[in-house]
Coordinates of C-alpha atoms and ligand atoms in Angstrom, one line a residue:
M17 CA 38.9 -208.6 -113.6
A18 CA 37.9 -207.5 -117.1
A19 CA 38.3 -203.8 -117.5
S20 CA 35.5 -203.5 -120.1
F21 CA 32.8 -204.2 -117.6
T22 CA 34.4 -204.0 -114.1
F23 CA 34.4 -200.5 -112.7
T24 CA 35.2 -198.8 -109.4
H25 CA 33.5 -195.5 -110.4
A26 CA 30.7 -193.9 -112.3
I27 CA 29.6 -190.3 -113.1
C28 CA 25.9 -189.4 -113.5
R29 CA 24.0 -186.2 -113.8
T30 CA 20.5 -185.4 -112.4
P31 CA 18.0 -184.8 -115.2
S32 CA 17.4 -181.1 -115.5
I33 CA 14.0 -179.3 -115.6
S34 CA 14.9 -178.4 -119.1
S35 CA 15.1 -182.1 -120.1
V36 CA 11.5 -181.8 -121.3
D37 CA 13.1 -179.9 -124.2
G38 CA 15.6 -182.6 -124.9
L39 CA 16.3 -183.8 -128.5
R40 CA 14.1 -186.6 -129.8
A41 CA 13.7 -188.2 -133.3
V42 CA 10.0 -188.7 -132.9
D43 CA 7.9 -186.6 -130.5
T44 CA 5.9 -188.9 -128.2
G45 CA 5.5 -186.2 -125.6
A46 CA 7.7 -184.6 -123.0
P47 CA 9.2 -186.8 -120.2
D48 CA 7.5 -186.4 -116.8
L49 CA 10.3 -184.9 -114.7
A50 CA 9.3 -186.6 -111.4
T51 CA 9.2 -190.0 -113.0
F52 CA 12.4 -189.4 -114.9
R53 CA 14.2 -188.4 -111.7
A54 CA 12.8 -191.4 -109.8
H55 CA 14.1 -193.7 -112.5
H56 CA 17.4 -192.0 -112.5
A57 CA 17.7 -192.4 -108.7
D58 CA 17.0 -196.1 -109.1
Y59 CA 19.7 -196.3 -111.7
V60 CA 22.2 -194.5 -109.5
A61 CA 21.3 -196.8 -106.6
A62 CA 21.8 -199.9 -108.8
L63 CA 25.3 -198.8 -109.8
R64 CA 26.1 -198.1 -106.1
A65 CA 24.7 -201.5 -105.1
T66 CA 27.6 -203.1 -107.0
G67 CA 30.0 -201.3 -104.7
A68 CA 30.9 -198.5 -107.1
N69 CA 31.6 -194.9 -106.1
V70 CA 29.1 -192.8 -108.1
T71 CA 29.5 -189.1 -108.5
L72 CA 26.1 -187.5 -109.0
L73 CA 26.6 -184.1 -110.8
D74 CA 24.1 -181.3 -110.4
A75 CA 21.4 -180.8 -113.1
L76 CA 22.5 -178.5 -115.9
E77 CA 19.6 -176.4 -117.1
D78 CA 21.5 -174.9 -120.1
F79 CA 21.8 -178.3 -121.6
P80 CA 18.5 -180.3 -121.8
D81 CA 20.3 -183.5 -122.8
S82 CA 23.1 -183.3 -120.3
T83 CA 21.8 -186.2 -118.1
F84 CA 23.1 -188.4 -121.0
V85 CA 26.6 -187.9 -119.8
E86 CA 28.0 -190.8 -121.8
D87 CA 28.0 -188.8 -125.0
A88 CA 30.4 -186.1 -123.7
A89 CA 33.3 -188.3 -122.7
L90 CA 35.0 -191.7 -123.3
C91 CA 36.6 -193.3 -120.2
L92 CA 39.2 -195.9 -120.8
P93 CA 41.6 -197.6 -118.3
K94 CA 44.6 -195.7 -119.6
G95 CA 42.9 -192.3 -120.1
A96 CA 39.8 -190.3 -120.8
V97 CA 38.8 -188.4 -123.9
I98 CA 36.5 -185.4 -123.9
M99 CA 34.2 -185.8 -126.9
R100 CA 32.9 -183.3 -129.4
P101 CA 29.1 -183.9 -129.7
G102 CA 27.7 -183.7 -133.2
A103 CA 24.4 -182.2 -132.0
P104 CA 24.8 -178.4 -131.9
S105 CA 22.7 -178.1 -128.7
R106 CA 25.1 -180.6 -127.0
L107 CA 28.4 -179.2 -128.1
G108 CA 28.8 -177.3 -124.8
E109 CA 28.4 -180.5 -122.7
A110 CA 32.0 -181.3 -123.5
A111 CA 33.3 -178.3 -121.4
A112 CA 30.7 -179.0 -118.7
I113 CA 31.8 -182.6 -118.1
R114 CA 35.5 -181.7 -118.2
P115 CA 36.0 -180.8 -114.5
A116 CA 34.6 -184.1 -113.3
I117 CA 36.8 -186.1 -115.8
E118 CA 39.8 -184.1 -114.8
A119 CA 39.2 -184.8 -111.1
A120 CA 39.2 -188.5 -111.9
Y121 CA 41.9 -188.7 -114.6
G122 CA 44.2 -185.8 -113.9
P123 CA 46.8 -185.6 -116.6
H124 CA 45.5 -188.8 -118.3
M125 CA 42.9 -186.7 -120.2
R126 CA 42.7 -185.7 -123.8
Q127 CA 40.2 -183.8 -125.9
I128 CA 38.7 -184.1 -129.4
S129 CA 39.4 -180.6 -130.8
G130 CA 37.7 -180.9 -134.1
P131 CA 36.7 -180.1 -136.8
G132 CA 35.2 -183.6 -136.5
H133 CA 32.4 -184.7 -134.2
I134 CA 32.1 -187.8 -132.1
E135 CA 29.7 -188.8 -129.3
G136 CA 30.3 -191.5 -126.7
G137 CA 27.0 -193.3 -127.6
D138 CA 28.7 -194.4 -130.8
I139 CA 31.5 -196.1 -129.0
L140 CA 31.4 -199.7 -127.7
V141 CA 34.5 -200.7 -125.7
T142 CA 35.1 -204.4 -125.5
E143 CA 37.9 -206.3 -123.9
R144 CA 39.7 -206.5 -127.2
E145 CA 39.0 -203.4 -129.2
I146 CA 37.1 -200.1 -129.4
L147 CA 34.2 -200.2 -131.9
V148 CA 33.0 -196.8 -133.3
G149 CA 30.0 -196.4 -135.5
K150 CA 29.7 -193.4 -137.7
S151 CA 26.3 -191.9 -137.4
A152 CA 24.5 -188.6 -137.8
R153 CA 26.5 -187.5 -134.7
T154 CA 29.8 -189.1 -135.3
D155 CA 31.8 -188.4 -138.5
A156 CA 35.0 -189.8 -140.1
A157 CA 37.1 -186.8 -138.9
G158 CA 35.9 -187.4 -135.3
V159 CA 36.8 -191.1 -135.5
W160 CA 40.2 -190.2 -137.0
E161 CA 41.0 -187.9 -134.1
L162 CA 39.9 -190.5 -131.5
R163 CA 42.0 -193.2 -133.3
A164 CA 45.1 -191.1 -133.0
I165 CA 44.6 -190.6 -129.3
V166 CA 43.7 -194.2 -128.3
S167 CA 46.5 -195.6 -130.5
D168 CA 48.9 -193.8 -128.4
W169 CA 47.5 -195.7 -125.4
G170 CA 47.8 -199.0 -127.2
Y171 CA 44.2 -199.6 -128.1
T172 CA 42.8 -200.9 -131.4
L173 CA 39.9 -198.9 -132.9
R174 CA 37.6 -200.4 -135.5
E175 CA 35.4 -198.0 -137.5
L176 CA 31.9 -199.2 -138.4
Q177 CA 28.6 -197.7 -139.5
T178 CA 25.6 -197.2 -137.2
P179 CA 22.5 -198.3 -139.1
P180 CA 20.5 -195.6 -140.8
D181 CA 17.8 -194.0 -138.6
V182 CA 19.5 -195.4 -135.4
L183 CA 20.7 -192.6 -133.2
H184 CA 23.9 -194.1 -131.8
F185 CA 25.8 -197.4 -132.4
K186 CA 25.0 -198.4 -128.8
T187 CA 21.3 -197.7 -129.3
D188 CA 21.5 -201.2 -130.8
C189 CA 24.0 -203.1 -128.8
S190 CA 25.6 -203.6 -125.4
L191 CA 28.6 -205.5 -124.0
L192 CA 27.6 -208.3 -121.6
D193 CA 31.0 -209.8 -120.9
A194 CA 34.4 -210.2 -122.5
D195 CA 33.1 -212.2 -125.4
T196 CA 29.4 -211.6 -125.5
I197 CA 27.3 -208.8 -127.0
L198 CA 23.6 -208.1 -126.8
T199 CA 22.5 -206.8 -130.2
T200 CA 19.6 -206.2 -132.5
R201 CA 19.5 -208.4 -135.6
R202 CA 19.6 -205.3 -137.9
L203 CA 23.0 -204.2 -136.4
A204 CA 24.6 -207.7 -136.3
A205 CA 23.5 -208.3 -139.9
S206 CA 26.5 -206.2 -141.1
G207 CA 28.8 -208.8 -139.6
C208 CA 30.4 -206.2 -137.3
F209 CA 30.4 -208.6 -134.4
D210 CA 31.9 -211.6 -136.1
G211 CA 34.1 -213.4 -133.5
Y212 CA 31.9 -212.5 -130.6
D213 CA 29.1 -214.5 -129.0
L214 CA 25.8 -212.8 -129.6
I215 CA 22.5 -212.6 -127.8
Y216 CA 19.8 -211.1 -129.9
T217 CA 17.0 -208.9 -128.7
E218 CA 13.7 -210.7 -129.1
D219 CA 11.3 -209.7 -131.9
G220 CA 9.6 -206.4 -131.1
E221 CA 12.1 -205.7 -128.3
D222 CA 14.9 -203.9 -130.2
A223 CA 14.6 -201.0 -127.9
S224 CA 16.1 -203.1 -125.1
A225 CA 19.5 -203.4 -126.9
N226 CA 20.9 -200.5 -124.9
A227 CA 21.8 -202.1 -121.5
I228 CA 25.0 -202.0 -119.5
R229 CA 27.1 -204.6 -117.8
F230 CA 28.3 -202.9 -114.7
N231 CA 30.3 -205.2 -112.3
D232 CA 28.0 -208.2 -111.4
A233 CA 24.8 -206.5 -112.8
V234 CA 23.2 -206.0 -116.1
L235 CA 21.2 -202.8 -115.9
F236 CA 18.3 -203.4 -118.3
P237 CA 15.3 -201.2 -119.3
A238 CA 12.0 -202.4 -117.8
G239 CA 9.3 -203.5 -120.2
F240 CA 11.1 -206.1 -122.4
P241 CA 10.3 -209.4 -120.6
R242 CA 11.4 -211.8 -123.3
T243 CA 14.8 -210.4 -123.8
A244 CA 15.2 -210.0 -120.0
A245 CA 14.3 -213.7 -119.7
A246 CA 16.9 -214.6 -122.3
L247 CA 19.6 -212.8 -120.4
D248 CA 18.5 -214.4 -117.2
R249 CA 18.7 -217.9 -118.8
A250 CA 22.2 -217.0 -120.0
G251 CA 23.2 -216.5 -116.4
Y252 CA 23.3 -212.7 -116.1
N253 CA 22.1 -210.8 -113.1
V254 CA 19.4 -208.6 -114.7
V255 CA 18.5 -205.5 -112.8
E256 CA 15.5 -203.8 -114.5
I257 CA 15.3 -200.0 -114.3
G258 CA 12.4 -197.9 -115.5
N259 CA 13.3 -196.1 -118.7
S260 CA 10.0 -194.8 -120.1
E261 CA 10.9 -191.1 -119.7
A262 CA 14.5 -191.3 -121.0
A263 CA 13.2 -193.3 -123.9
K264 CA 11.0 -190.3 -125.0
L265 CA 14.4 -188.6 -125.5
D266 CA 16.0 -191.6 -127.3
G267 CA 18.0 -192.3 -124.1
G268 CA 18.8 -195.6 -122.4
M269 CA 20.9 -197.4 -119.9
S270 CA 24.3 -196.6 -121.3
C271 CA 23.7 -192.9 -121.9
L272 CA 23.1 -192.2 -118.2
S273 CA 26.6 -192.9 -116.9
L274 CA 30.3 -192.7 -117.5
R275 CA 31.8 -195.9 -116.1
F276 CA 35.5 -196.3 -115.3
S277 CA 38.3 -197.2 -113.0
P278 CA 40.7 -194.3 -112.7
P279 CA 44.3 -194.9 -113.7
T280 CA 46.6 -195.6 -110.8
Ligands
CIR29 C1 20.1 -186.9 -127.9 O1 19.4 -187.0 -128.9 O2 21.3 -186.6 -128.0 C2 19.5 -187.3 -126.6 N1 18.2 -186.9 -126.6 C3 19.7 -188.8 -126.3 C4 21.1 -189.2 -126.1 C5 21.2 -190.7 -125.9 N2 22.5 -191.0 -125.7 C6 23.1 -192.2 -126.0 O3 22.4 -193.0 -126.6 N3 24.3 -192.4 -125.6

């Protein structure tokens, strides 16, 4: 099975009470904690429904954005890399996620030591390569350090640019299968996905580009019916999850989990 979307495990973290103070580009109001946690529980249940073993970490009040675990680590079949978040308030999330990653990966774990920065949301792992978009959170030095690590493991890394005013590379794209990517037109316009099959988000539904293929399911944010229908027509098993509260913090489906199969 394809390692880029077939996983035995995931790690999630319960949204903290402090998540109301999470980072956001535009303030559309604080997330409602009860709704956020209910959506998060639906998300974890959807991952578990595919047969995966999901570790649910305790909320971390010191880090308002720490439910977005994806940004603190990169999990690959051959090893995991602890990231170095570019947002100062998120830098400490690297140390906080480390024990959970170490429990799963043991010695197959490395760490970005800096001075560069890199966040997992800027990294799309496909079946053939690792795409990394530089952004306000991910700089050239961070990409350089990651490249050295993953090259040792035999992976190819391609450095790209996240569009201006887009938080993360994966804010605008998702892997659907070994050859297919869901993307906004503004991201694909750069030609960065040449050689892949593309499904575009429908007009006015760019905010649905952040989805995840996880085993037989595509977890997809509720509220984008035309893009959901396009995925359904293309044969994907679309599982809609409420994302209204995470979206207030610029978060989406990929941000809420680390997905992997531990090395054997
Ligand atoms: C942040 O600005 O860092 C959080 N409020 C949202 C992080 C979303 N993560 C992601 O796209 N991978």
